[in-house]
Tab-separated table of C-alpha atoms in Angstrom:
chain	number	residue	atom	x	y	z
A	1	MET	CA	-8.324	2.106	9.352
A	2	CYS	CA	-6.742	5.353	10.504
A	3	ARG	CA	-4.312	7.999	10.211
A	4	ILE	CA	-1.363	7.983	12.820
A	5	PHE	CA	1.200	10.355	14.260
A	6	GLY	CA	3.630	10.510	17.140
A	7	VAL	CA	6.678	11.959	18.384
A	8	VAL	CA	9.355	10.668	20.937
A	9	SER	CA	11.660	13.897	21.990
A	10	ASP	CA	12.727	15.510	25.097
A	11	GLN	CA	11.495	18.766	23.425
A	12	GLU	CA	8.005	19.477	24.077
A	13	VAL	CA	5.642	19.701	21.016
A	14	ASP	CA	2.975	22.378	21.177
A	15	GLU	CA	-0.459	20.803	21.566
A	16	GLU	CA	-1.706	22.938	18.729
A	17	ASN	CA	0.824	21.506	16.239
A	18	LEU	CA	-0.449	18.078	17.254
A	19	PHE	CA	-4.185	19.107	16.630
A	20	ARG	CA	-3.016	20.425	13.084
A	21	ALA	CA	-1.220	17.410	12.265
A	22	SER	CA	-4.588	15.486	13.109
A	23	ARG	CA	-6.637	18.038	10.953
A	24	CYS	CA	-4.201	17.326	8.140
A	25	MET	CA	-5.519	13.914	7.864
A	26	LEU	CA	-9.050	14.187	9.100
A	27	SER	CA	-10.501	12.686	5.936
A	28	GLY	CA	-8.423	9.518	6.582
A	29	GLY	CA	-10.138	9.116	10.023
A	30	PRO	CA	-13.215	11.244	10.272
A	31	ASP	CA	-15.031	9.110	12.888
A	32	GLN	CA	-12.844	9.709	15.977
A	33	GLN	CA	-9.657	11.618	16.939
A	34	TRP	CA	-7.311	11.000	19.812
A	35	VAL	CA	-4.221	12.504	21.097
A	36	LYS	CA	-2.210	11.352	24.259
A	37	HIS	CA	0.756	12.938	25.841
A	38	GLY	CA	3.513	11.462	28.130
A	39	LYS	CA	6.918	12.762	29.683
A	40	ASN	CA	8.805	12.637	26.411
A	41	TRP	CA	6.339	11.288	23.816
A	42	SER	CA	2.824	12.366	22.220
A	43	ILE	CA	0.936	10.282	19.795
A	44	GLY	CA	-2.300	10.428	18.139
A	45	ALA	CA	-4.740	8.714	15.908
A	46	ASN	CA	-7.766	9.720	13.621
A	47	ARG	CA	-10.254	6.701	13.071
A	48	LEU	CA	-12.179	5.443	10.080
A	49	ALA	CA	-14.350	2.927	11.991
A	50	ILE	CA	-14.855	-0.403	10.063
A	51	GLN	CA	-14.243	-3.291	12.535
A	52	GLY	CA	-15.561	-3.503	16.306
A	53	ILE	CA	-17.168	-0.042	15.696
A	54	ASP	CA	-18.277	0.322	19.255
A	55	GLY	CA	-14.766	-0.122	20.465
A	56	GLY	CA	-11.431	0.368	18.894
A	57	LYS	CA	-10.281	3.534	21.002
A	58	GLN	CA	-6.684	4.551	20.423
A	59	PRO	CA	-4.018	4.489	21.751
A	60	PHE	CA	-4.150	0.866	22.696
A	61	GLN	CA	-2.311	0.188	26.072
A	62	LEU	CA	-1.061	-2.716	27.832
A	63	ASN	CA	1.176	-2.600	30.743
A	64	ASN	CA	4.159	-0.650	29.730
A	65	LEU	CA	3.324	-0.712	25.997
A	66	ILE	CA	1.143	1.869	24.039
A	67	CYS	CA	0.458	1.775	20.475
A	68	VAL	CA	-1.346	3.532	17.614
A	69	PHE	CA	-2.315	1.559	14.368
A	70	ASN	CA	-3.299	2.338	10.883
A	71	GLY	CA	-4.835	-0.371	8.807
A	72	GLU	CA	-6.663	-3.850	9.101
A	73	ILE	CA	-5.637	-7.235	10.487
A	74	TYR	CA	-7.763	-9.633	8.527
A	75	ASN	CA	-7.099	-12.644	10.585
A	76	HIS	CA	-7.703	-10.919	13.970
A	77	ARG	CA	-10.490	-13.464	14.869
A	78	ALA	CA	-8.132	-16.344	14.991
A	79	LEU	CA	-5.377	-14.332	16.665
A	80	ARG	CA	-7.720	-13.164	19.183
A	81	GLU	CA	-8.878	-16.749	20.074
A	82	LEU	CA	-5.181	-17.708	20.433
A	83	LEU	CA	-4.522	-14.963	22.832
A	84	VAL	CA	-7.677	-15.582	24.749
A	85	CYS	CA	-6.253	-19.173	25.237
A	86	GLN	CA	-3.200	-17.467	26.554
A	87	GLY	CA	-5.188	-15.694	29.159
A	88	TYR	CA	-5.862	-12.437	27.619
A	89	ALA	CA	-9.150	-10.613	27.672
A	90	PHE	CA	-10.781	-8.442	25.424
A	91	SER	CA	-13.424	-5.767	25.820
A	92	ASP	CA	-14.439	-5.526	21.875
A	93	PHE	CA	-13.600	-6.894	18.693
A	94	CYS	CA	-11.569	-4.369	16.931
A	95	ASP	CA	-8.916	-5.738	14.980
A	96	GLY	CA	-6.204	-3.416	16.329
A	97	ASN	CA	-6.550	-4.536	20.057
A	98	ILE	CA	-4.696	-7.916	19.548
A	99	ILE	CA	-1.464	-6.116	18.380
A	100	LEU	CA	0.065	-5.271	21.850
A	101	PRO	CA	-0.778	-8.754	23.292
A	102	LEU	CA	0.773	-10.269	20.308
A	103	TYR	CA	3.893	-8.013	20.617
A	104	GLN	CA	4.136	-8.955	24.389
A	105	GLU	CA	3.915	-12.614	23.689
A	106	PHE	CA	6.146	-12.916	20.574
A	107	GLY	CA	8.149	-9.528	20.457
A	108	LYS	CA	8.825	-8.296	17.034
A	109	ASP	CA	8.106	-11.671	15.512
A	110	PHE	CA	4.601	-11.140	16.025
A	111	LEU	CA	4.474	-9.250	12.414
A	112	THR	CA	5.053	-12.603	10.836
A	113	ARG	CA	1.574	-13.820	12.256
A	114	LEU	CA	-0.439	-10.742	10.746
A	115	GLU	CA	-2.316	-10.861	7.557
A	116	GLY	CA	-3.632	-7.460	6.640
A	117	MET	CA	-2.343	-4.059	5.886
A	118	PHE	CA	-0.903	-1.903	8.256
A	119	ALA	CA	1.592	0.807	9.707
A	120	ILE	CA	2.029	0.232	13.384
A	121	ALA	CA	3.963	2.319	16.106
A	122	ILE	CA	4.492	0.817	19.632
A	123	LEU	CA	6.204	2.810	22.353
A	124	GLU	CA	7.723	1.050	25.361
A	125	LEU	CA	7.540	3.060	28.620
A	126	ASP	CA	9.686	2.878	31.929
A	127	ALA	CA	8.193	2.791	35.228
A	128	GLU	CA	7.907	6.555	35.420
A	129	GLY	CA	5.951	6.692	32.014
A	130	LYS	CA	8.832	8.087	30.066
A	131	CYS	CA	9.368	6.454	26.551
A	132	VAL	CA	12.469	4.280	26.334
A	133	SER	CA	12.166	2.943	22.932
A	134	ALA	CA	9.933	3.014	19.954
A	135	PHE	CA	9.002	0.322	17.258
A	136	LEU	CA	7.696	1.066	13.798
A	137	ALA	CA	6.490	-1.429	11.242
A	138	SER	CA	4.913	-1.578	7.732
A	139	ASP	CA	2.978	-4.601	5.996
A	140	GLN	CA	4.655	-6.675	3.407
A	141	SER	CA	3.587	-4.448	0.692
A	142	ALA	CA	3.699	-1.163	2.309
A	143	MET	CA	0.076	-0.570	1.529
A	144	LYS	CA	-0.185	1.812	4.343
A	145	THR	CA	1.908	4.843	4.222
A	146	LEU	CA	4.260	5.738	7.359
A	147	PHE	CA	6.675	8.626	7.050
A	148	TYR	CA	9.310	9.332	9.653
A	149	ARG	CA	12.145	11.621	10.410
A	150	VAL	CA	15.124	11.018	12.934
A	151	ASP	CA	17.343	13.770	13.912
A	152	GLU	CA	19.276	15.170	16.855
A	153	THR	CA	15.868	16.312	18.611
A	154	GLY	CA	14.154	12.702	18.381
A	155	LEU	CA	11.892	10.511	16.423
A	156	TYR	CA	8.739	11.752	14.604
A	157	PHE	CA	6.398	9.891	12.324
A	158	ALA	CA	2.997	10.388	10.581
A	159	SER	CA	0.901	8.930	7.806
A	160	SER	CA	1.406	11.991	5.702
A	161	LEU	CA	4.197	14.328	5.061
A	162	LYS	CA	1.869	17.425	5.827
A	163	ALA	CA	1.150	16.170	9.357
A	164	LEU	CA	4.795	15.345	9.882
A	165	ASN	CA	5.865	18.623	9.054
A	166	GLU	CA	3.416	19.991	11.790
A	167	ILE	CA	5.004	18.042	14.504
A	168	THR	CA	8.791	18.233	13.628
A	169	PRO	CA	10.721	21.367	15.191
A	170	ASN	CA	13.097	21.745	12.301
A	171	PRO	CA	11.541	22.898	9.078
A	172	PHE	CA	11.616	20.522	5.953
A	173	SER	CA	13.990	21.393	3.145
A	174	ILE	CA	13.504	20.075	-0.447
A	175	ARG	CA	16.319	17.319	-1.088
A	176	ASP	CA	19.055	17.996	-3.927
A	177	GLY	CA	18.367	15.878	-6.836
A	178	PHE	CA	15.046	14.475	-6.255
A	179	VAL	CA	13.825	16.156	-9.405
A	180	TYR	CA	16.190	13.854	-11.473
A	181	GLU	CA	14.780	10.709	-9.823
A	182	TYR	CA	11.172	11.871	-10.177
A	183	VAL	CA	11.653	12.451	-14.032
A	184	SER	CA	13.369	9.253	-14.523
A	185	ARG	CA	10.906	7.249	-12.328
A	186	LYS	CA	7.455	9.062	-12.441
A	187	ALA	CA	7.562	9.102	-8.689
A	188	VAL	CA	9.803	9.427	-5.640
A	189	TRP	CA	10.788	6.087	-4.489
A	190	GLY	CA	11.595	5.180	-0.970
A	191	PRO	CA	13.171	5.100	1.297
A	192	ASP	CA	13.785	8.833	0.338
A	193	THR	CA	11.188	11.543	-0.051
A	194	VAL	CA	11.243	14.995	-1.743
A	195	TYR	CA	12.481	16.352	1.812
A	196	GLU	CA	15.975	16.071	3.194
A	197	GLY	CA	16.104	13.771	6.152
A	198	VAL	CA	12.502	12.611	5.804
A	199	ASN	CA	12.041	8.854	4.766
A	200	VAL	CA	9.267	6.274	4.340
A	201	LEU	CA	9.052	2.839	5.461
A	202	GLY	CA	9.170	0.318	2.668
A	203	SER	CA	7.730	-3.127	2.152
A	204	GLY	CA	8.038	-5.301	5.253
A	205	GLU	CA	10.354	-2.912	6.912
A	206	THR	CA	10.547	-2.073	10.600
A	207	LEU	CA	12.336	0.822	12.713
A	208	SER	CA	13.834	0.475	16.209
A	209	TYR	CA	14.458	3.747	17.946
A	210	SER	CA	16.184	3.984	21.310
A	211	ALA	CA	15.015	7.176	23.208
A	212	THR	CA	18.222	6.867	25.428
A	213	SER	CA	20.889	7.031	22.816
A	214	GLY	CA	18.787	8.686	19.907
A	215	GLY	CA	20.153	5.757	17.773
A	216	HIS	CA	17.753	3.906	15.311
A	217	ARG	CA	18.041	0.785	13.247
A	218	LEU	CA	16.179	-0.320	10.142
A	219	GLY	CA	15.157	-3.983	9.857
A	220	THR	CA	13.128	-6.250	7.568
A	221	TYR	CA	10.839	-9.407	8.336
A	222	GLN	CA	9.372	-12.163	6.190
A	223	HIS	CA	6.522	-14.543	6.407
A	224	GLU	CA	7.298	-18.192	5.909
A	225	PHE	CA	4.772	-20.607	4.194
A	226	ALA	CA	5.114	-24.334	3.075
A	227	PRO	CA	6.675	-25.191	-0.319
A	228	LEU	CA	4.269	-24.705	-3.368
A	229	GLN	CA	3.155	-27.915	-4.987
A	230	ILE	CA	3.414	-27.486	-8.717
A	231	ASP	CA	1.472	-30.085	-10.512
A	232	GLY	CA	0.387	-28.547	-13.796
A	233	LEU	CA	-1.356	-25.014	-14.669
A	234	ASP	CA	-4.706	-26.114	-13.954
A	235	GLN	CA	-4.010	-27.657	-10.538
A	236	THR	CA	-1.842	-24.507	-9.766
A	237	SER	CA	-4.530	-22.226	-10.616
A	238	GLU	CA	-7.089	-24.040	-8.653
A	239	GLN	CA	-4.518	-23.388	-5.653
A	240	LEU	CA	-4.375	-19.777	-6.311
A	241	ASP	CA	-8.446	-19.700	-6.665
A	242	ALA	CA	-8.788	-21.348	-3.310
A	243	LEU	CA	-6.245	-19.150	-1.752
A	244	LEU	CA	-8.090	-15.896	-3.075
A	245	HIS	CA	-11.348	-17.185	-1.710
A	246	GLN	CA	-9.678	-17.842	1.833
A	247	GLU	CA	-8.247	-14.247	1.766
A	248	ILE	CA	-11.480	-12.602	0.584
A	249	ALA	CA	-13.614	-14.505	2.922
A	250	SER	CA	-11.728	-12.885	6.028
A	251	MET	CA	-11.381	-9.451	4.275
A	252	ALA	CA	-15.075	-9.113	3.504
A	253	ASP	CA	-16.010	-10.018	7.183
A	254	VAL	CA	-16.538	-6.422	8.253
A	255	ASP	CA	-19.150	-4.244	10.248
A	256	VAL	CA	-19.889	-1.887	7.219
A	257	ASN	CA	-21.203	-2.366	3.788
A	258	ILE	CA	-18.442	-3.385	0.828
A	259	CYS	CA	-18.252	-2.697	-2.821
A	260	SER	CA	-15.804	-3.427	-5.396
A	261	VAL	CA	-13.983	-1.444	-8.160
A	262	LEU	CA	-14.874	-3.084	-11.564
A	263	SER	CA	-12.657	-1.630	-14.183
A	264	GLY	CA	-13.469	-4.443	-16.799
A	265	GLY	CA	-10.078	-5.902	-16.756
A	266	LEU	CA	-9.002	-9.344	-15.671
A	267	ASP	CA	-7.951	-8.670	-12.071
A	268	SER	CA	-10.719	-6.384	-10.893
A	269	SER	CA	-13.371	-8.646	-12.700
A	270	TYR	CA	-11.965	-11.967	-11.027
A	271	ILE	CA	-12.105	-10.121	-7.514
A	272	THR	CA	-15.519	-8.859	-7.970
A	273	SER	CA	-16.802	-12.139	-8.945
A	274	ILE	CA	-15.224	-13.767	-5.805
A	275	VAL	CA	-16.433	-10.889	-3.455
A	276	LYS	CA	-19.960	-11.391	-4.608
A	277	LYS	CA	-19.889	-14.823	-3.034
A	278	TYR	CA	-19.327	-13.499	0.298
A	279	THR	CA	-22.294	-10.726	0.340
A	280	ASP	CA	-25.758	-10.875	-0.429
A	281	LYS	CA	-25.694	-7.400	-2.370
A	282	LEU	CA	-22.688	-5.959	-4.071
A	283	ASP	CA	-22.420	-2.605	-5.795
A	284	ALA	CA	-19.352	-2.260	-8.355
A	285	PHE	CA	-18.005	1.180	-9.254
A	286	HIS	CA	-16.707	1.671	-12.817
A	287	ILE	CA	-15.328	4.982	-14.200
A	288	SER	CA	-15.094	6.240	-17.719
A	289	TYR	CA	-14.915	9.547	-19.546
A	290	ASP	CA	-17.320	11.321	-21.797
A	291	HIS	CA	-16.639	11.071	-25.623
A	292	HIS	CA	-14.545	8.178	-27.031
A	293	TRP	CA	-11.628	7.065	-25.320
A	294	PRO	CA	-9.210	4.154	-26.584
A	295	GLY	CA	-9.018	1.236	-24.319
A	296	ASP	CA	-12.452	1.812	-22.829
A	297	GLU	CA	-13.665	-1.476	-21.112
A	298	SER	CA	-17.139	-0.408	-19.915
A	299	HIS	CA	-18.651	-3.292	-22.131
A	300	TYR	CA	-16.623	-5.632	-20.256
A	301	ALA	CA	-17.639	-4.269	-16.791
A	302	ARG	CA	-21.440	-4.512	-17.857
A	303	MET	CA	-20.653	-8.170	-18.781
A	304	VAL	CA	-19.039	-9.159	-15.483
A	305	ALA	CA	-21.747	-7.319	-13.551
A	306	GLN	CA	-24.708	-9.044	-15.444
A	307	ALA	CA	-23.158	-12.390	-15.151
A	308	HIS	CA	-22.603	-12.201	-11.331
A	309	ASN	CA	-25.822	-10.207	-10.558
A	310	VAL	CA	-23.665	-7.105	-9.365
A	311	LYS	CA	-25.224	-3.646	-9.531
A	312	LEU	CA	-22.937	-1.621	-11.662
A	313	GLU	CA	-22.437	2.213	-10.694
A	314	HIS	CA	-20.965	3.866	-13.784
A	315	ILE	CA	-19.372	7.007	-12.958
A	316	LYS	CA	-18.961	9.275	-16.002
A	317	VAL	CA	-16.399	12.021	-15.849
A	318	ASP	CA	-16.770	15.218	-17.678
A	319	VAL	CA	-13.635	15.916	-19.589
A	320	ALA	CA	-14.057	19.746	-19.377
A	321	GLN	CA	-13.799	19.272	-15.514
A	322	LEU	CA	-10.312	17.772	-15.542
A	323	PRO	CA	-8.486	20.764	-14.618
A	324	ASN	CA	-10.558	21.260	-11.350
A	325	TYR	CA	-9.951	17.645	-10.538
A	326	VAL	CA	-6.326	17.897	-11.068
A	327	ALA	CA	-6.204	20.934	-8.573
A	328	GLU	CA	-8.379	18.742	-6.019
A	329	TYR	CA	-6.172	15.776	-6.223
A	330	ILE	CA	-2.837	17.289	-6.092
A	331	ARG	CA	-3.712	18.641	-2.594
A	332	HIS	CA	-4.145	15.183	-1.214
A	333	LEU	CA	-0.821	13.959	-2.616
A	334	ASP	CA	2.212	14.308	-0.360
A	335	GLN	CA	4.642	13.849	-3.192
A	336	PRO	CA	4.703	14.343	-7.170
A	337	ASN	CA	3.232	11.302	-9.000
A	338	TYR	CA	3.191	11.089	-12.611
A	339	ALA	CA	0.660	8.294	-12.866
A	340	PRO	CA	-2.187	9.199	-15.267
A	341	HIS	CA	-4.417	7.051	-12.994
A	342	CYS	CA	-4.527	9.744	-10.600
A	343	LEU	CA	-7.524	11.451	-11.957
A	344	SER	CA	-9.539	8.262	-12.559
A	345	THR	CA	-8.311	7.194	-8.858
A	346	TYR	CA	-9.400	10.550	-7.281
A	347	CYS	CA	-12.828	10.692	-8.987
A	348	LEU	CA	-13.756	7.116	-8.489
A	349	PHE	CA	-12.992	7.060	-4.732
A	350	LYS	CA	-14.736	10.323	-4.304
A	351	GLU	CA	-17.932	8.759	-5.857
A	352	ILE	CA	-17.545	5.666	-3.851
A	353	GLY	CA	-17.167	7.881	-0.605
A	354	ASN	CA	-20.292	9.920	-1.590
A	355	SER	CA	-22.384	6.711	-1.946
A	356	GLY	CA	-21.757	5.843	1.722
A	357	TYR	CA	-18.966	3.066	1.264
A	358	LYS	CA	-16.000	2.813	3.537
A	359	VAL	CA	-14.613	-0.414	2.004
A	360	ALA	CA	-13.782	-1.097	-1.712
A	361	PHE	CA	-12.140	-4.374	-3.087
A	362	THR	CA	-9.663	-3.852	-6.179
A	363	GLY	CA	-7.209	-5.939	-8.287
A	364	GLU	CA	-4.296	-3.895	-7.329
A	365	GLY	CA	-0.980	-5.971	-7.449
A	366	ALA	CA	-1.800	-8.819	-9.902
A	367	ASP	CA	0.343	-7.260	-12.700
A	368	GLU	CA	3.217	-6.865	-10.501
A	369	LEU	CA	3.281	-10.202	-8.973
A	370	PHE	CA	1.848	-12.377	-11.949
A	371	CYS	CA	3.651	-10.546	-14.929
A	372	GLY	CA	0.732	-8.614	-16.279
A	373	TYR	CA	2.732	-6.061	-18.406
A	374	ASP	CA	4.579	-6.531	-21.813
A	375	ARG	CA	7.458	-4.536	-20.446
A	376	LEU	CA	8.119	-7.239	-17.707
A	377	ILE	CA	7.948	-10.065	-20.378
A	378	ARG	CA	10.447	-7.974	-22.600
A	379	ALA	CA	12.791	-7.417	-19.909
A	380	ALA	CA	12.854	-11.129	-18.847
A	381	THR	CA	13.518	-12.452	-22.405
A	382	ASP	CA	15.679	-9.602	-23.849
A	383	THR	CA	18.963	-11.173	-24.872
A	384	ASP	CA	20.797	-7.715	-25.119
A	385	GLU	CA	23.283	-6.874	-22.461
A	386	ASN	CA	21.647	-3.499	-22.150
A	387	TRP	CA	18.332	-5.027	-21.394
A	388	PHE	CA	18.106	-3.504	-17.846
A	389	GLU	CA	18.668	-0.122	-19.486
A	390	LYS	CA	15.841	-0.371	-21.914
A	391	PHE	CA	13.485	-1.741	-19.162
A	392	PHE	CA	14.332	1.130	-16.771
A	393	ALA	CA	13.924	3.465	-19.322
A	394	ILE	CA	10.082	2.650	-19.686
A	395	TYR	CA	9.714	4.303	-16.135
A	396	GLY	CA	10.780	7.562	-17.266
A	397	ILE	CA	8.472	10.519	-17.968
A	398	SER	CA	9.894	10.760	-21.425
A	399	PRO	CA	12.423	8.379	-23.155
A	400	PHE	CA	15.948	9.502	-21.932
A	401	ARG	CA	18.135	6.877	-23.712
A	402	ASN	CA	18.841	9.117	-26.666
A	403	GLY	CA	18.850	12.421	-24.556
A	404	SER	CA	16.924	14.244	-27.179
A	405	TYR	CA	14.508	16.023	-24.543
A	406	PHE	CA	17.355	16.946	-22.076
A	407	LYS	CA	19.870	19.433	-21.516
A	408	LYS	CA	23.712	18.602	-21.839
A	409	GLY	CA	24.932	16.599	-18.926
A	410	TYR	CA	21.495	15.377	-17.850
A	411	LEU	CA	21.993	11.801	-18.509
A	412	GLU	CA	25.412	11.858	-16.723
A	413	ASN	CA	24.069	13.295	-13.782
A	414	LEU	CA	21.307	10.689	-13.376
A	415	CYS	CA	23.956	8.014	-13.774
A	416	GLU	CA	25.980	9.851	-11.176
A	417	THR	CA	23.242	9.936	-8.620
A	418	ASN	CA	22.268	6.336	-9.071
A	419	TYR	CA	18.840	7.056	-11.005
A	420	ALA	CA	18.323	3.579	-11.743
A	421	PRO	CA	18.732	1.345	-8.561
A	422	PRO	CA	20.233	-1.999	-9.941
A	423	ILE	CA	18.213	-5.480	-9.910
A	424	GLU	CA	19.919	-7.665	-7.542
A	425	PRO	CA	19.851	-11.334	-8.697
A	426	ALA	CA	19.264	-14.086	-6.024
A	427	PRO	CA	20.298	-17.900	-6.195
A	428	ASN	CA	17.647	-20.047	-7.379
A	429	ARG	CA	15.620	-17.003	-8.732
A	430	SER	CA	14.736	-16.602	-12.552
A	431	ARG	CA	15.413	-13.130	-14.249
A	432	MET	CA	11.719	-12.904	-14.496
A	433	GLN	CA	11.200	-13.333	-10.796
A	434	SER	CA	14.015	-10.955	-10.120
A	435	VAL	CA	12.374	-8.442	-12.467
A	436	LEU	CA	9.018	-9.004	-10.696
A	437	ARG	CA	10.507	-8.646	-7.254
A	438	TYR	CA	12.251	-5.379	-8.237
A	439	ASP	CA	9.148	-3.983	-9.821
A	440	SER	CA	6.782	-4.627	-6.855
A	441	LYS	CA	9.189	-3.778	-4.134
A	442	SER	CA	11.262	-0.799	-5.600
A	443	ARG	CA	8.565	0.918	-7.700
A	444	PHE	CA	5.002	-0.398	-6.958
A	445	PRO	CA	4.708	0.816	-3.506
A	446	TYR	CA	5.658	4.493	-4.219
A	447	TYR	CA	4.060	4.743	-7.871
A	448	ILE	CA	0.949	2.964	-7.319
A	449	LEU	CA	0.150	2.189	-3.579
A	450	ARG	CA	1.021	5.772	-2.497
A	451	ARG	CA	-1.528	7.104	-5.111
A	452	VAL	CA	-4.100	4.582	-3.841
A	453	ASP	CA	-3.624	5.344	-0.334
A	454	SER	CA	-3.733	8.960	-0.439
A	455	LEU	CA	-6.647	9.384	-3.012
A	456	SER	CA	-8.764	6.944	-1.503
A	457	MET	CA	-8.393	8.252	1.880
A	458	ALA	CA	-9.115	11.663	0.671
A	459	SER	CA	-12.696	10.414	0.508
A	460	SER	CA	-12.520	8.338	3.564
A	461	VAL	CA	-12.493	4.923	1.536
A	462	GLU	CA	-10.298	1.904	2.663
A	463	VAL	CA	-8.948	-0.160	-0.392
A	464	ARG	CA	-8.527	-3.988	0.228
A	465	MET	CA	-6.291	-5.623	-2.151
A	466	PRO	CA	-6.521	-9.487	-1.968
A	467	PHE	CA	-3.602	-9.968	-4.400
A	468	LEU	CA	-1.193	-8.269	-1.925
A	469	GLN	CA	-1.574	-10.610	0.969
A	470	PRO	CA	1.278	-12.396	2.268
A	471	ARG	CA	0.221	-15.795	1.221
A	472	VAL	CA	-0.700	-14.733	-2.069
A	473	ILE	CA	2.671	-12.989	-2.550
A	474	ASP	CA	4.619	-15.917	-1.505
A	475	PHE	CA	2.529	-18.036	-3.930
A	476	ALA	CA	3.359	-15.889	-6.761
A	477	ARG	CA	7.137	-15.653	-6.097
A	478	LYS	CA	7.332	-19.615	-6.266
A	479	LEU	CA	5.494	-19.979	-9.774
A	480	PRO	CA	8.013	-21.017	-12.577
A	481	ASP	CA	8.248	-18.628	-15.488
A	482	GLU	CA	5.801	-20.543	-17.703
A	483	TYR	CA	3.068	-20.148	-15.420
A	484	LEU	CA	3.667	-16.505	-15.559
A	485	TYR	CA	3.729	-15.885	-19.177
A	486	SER	CA	3.624	-17.934	-22.399
A	487	SER	CA	3.823	-17.049	-25.942
A	488	GLY	CA	4.013	-13.195	-25.049
A	489	VAL	CA	0.951	-13.229	-22.694
A	490	GLY	CA	1.203	-12.700	-19.068
A	491	LYS	CA	-0.559	-13.730	-15.946
A	492	GLN	CA	-1.180	-17.365	-17.253
A	493	CYS	CA	-2.027	-18.623	-13.728
A	494	VAL	CA	-4.625	-15.734	-13.022
A	495	LEU	CA	-6.108	-16.110	-16.525
A	496	ARG	CA	-6.641	-19.771	-15.984
A	497	ALA	CA	-8.047	-19.293	-12.322
A	498	GLY	CA	-10.433	-16.559	-13.513
A	499	LYS	CA	-11.547	-18.524	-16.609
A	500	LYS	CA	-14.482	-20.209	-15.151
A	501	TYR	CA	-15.940	-16.917	-13.390
A	502	LEU	CA	-15.806	-14.573	-16.279
A	503	PRO	CA	-17.822	-14.169	-19.563
């Protein structure tokens, strides 16, 4: 796990700016820092050492290719074996050192072979060491952040907006209209950011840049898996359970101690119960606030921990200290985020980091993929022709359909600026699957995952999310509606799969 940044430009970047960019992201990679220069390029990485700790020096280089990488490749052992059979040799077992050999063998299609979370930047150099092209890529859920800017001076990219601002020659300016989007969405959805001309890679998105012409092109890629065999909810749930075991087995194979986040809800409880199978000792972290809070699930967390012989670390937050935490976590967020979870997320990972853990498992993504929210069920079953307007209104900071909280003309402005990107139905896809796809690709990476990435890495903690692996996403996309929700209750497949593990 790392933080990365880079420049492809004929304009020289002052070395001090590169070091400032590195320092901006130090908490995301405190173990090692590197910067490397070429004739028209500079790249850097900060490392949080998790896999192949004795190796893993970046940038990775192979012939005329050079690469920086943020993330984890969970199937790196199998891919390394494949590459060894092709004649490649490796000096260490860092997961990132397989990227360039795969790129050299399979071109941009190498991305479909990766299982993990990542933001990757690959530069191709000519015989004189000058960069002729660059290739950026994000994983299928955009779990790892990669901001970029392309202008008349070149290509600039970084894992944070603060770092990106340090290496671009032209100052950032606030983008007109972003406030309207923020108020109606609770976050700034990609590909735009709060800054004019600065963008972020989305789920399964790539960017190809020509240093010769200065042009760039966005693209996407998609994993392909075998059709899902549907033979009853019990059998399908067993398939999901086996799939999650397979994913977690590879994700738990690391060179550092692991822990889990145990909220007491279904998803984190289910994931924690599986993770415990792959480690002799497991600590789980649960957060709550002092006094009484509605919806507190501490008693469920204790039940799960006791059932699976997991040590529960209970973090109790003093409500009187909340203003101090707000000031702290805002410094680590690149963009406004209205999620009330921000406080809990920041305090939680701060304690996990202080306890010496670098890797934490969570149940993130299950609700968005398997229909865990009432609003998703209502959107899929609403017969009103204005169902989408009612569905999107829930995203807003306050209800805007009646206009009672806004000045005259506000709603009209939102409509004119396309405040609510439409859902694009696809052949052979139910409305529920269309809604889930919309929610998980348009909203989830920017509202939830940007928060998770920024606030966990603020404490040098990497979050591993089994539900967001390509095979699990593909599985969820192929489920019929009745395996997603029934009688107003969502996550039917997950409920059935987790039943045998949970009290």
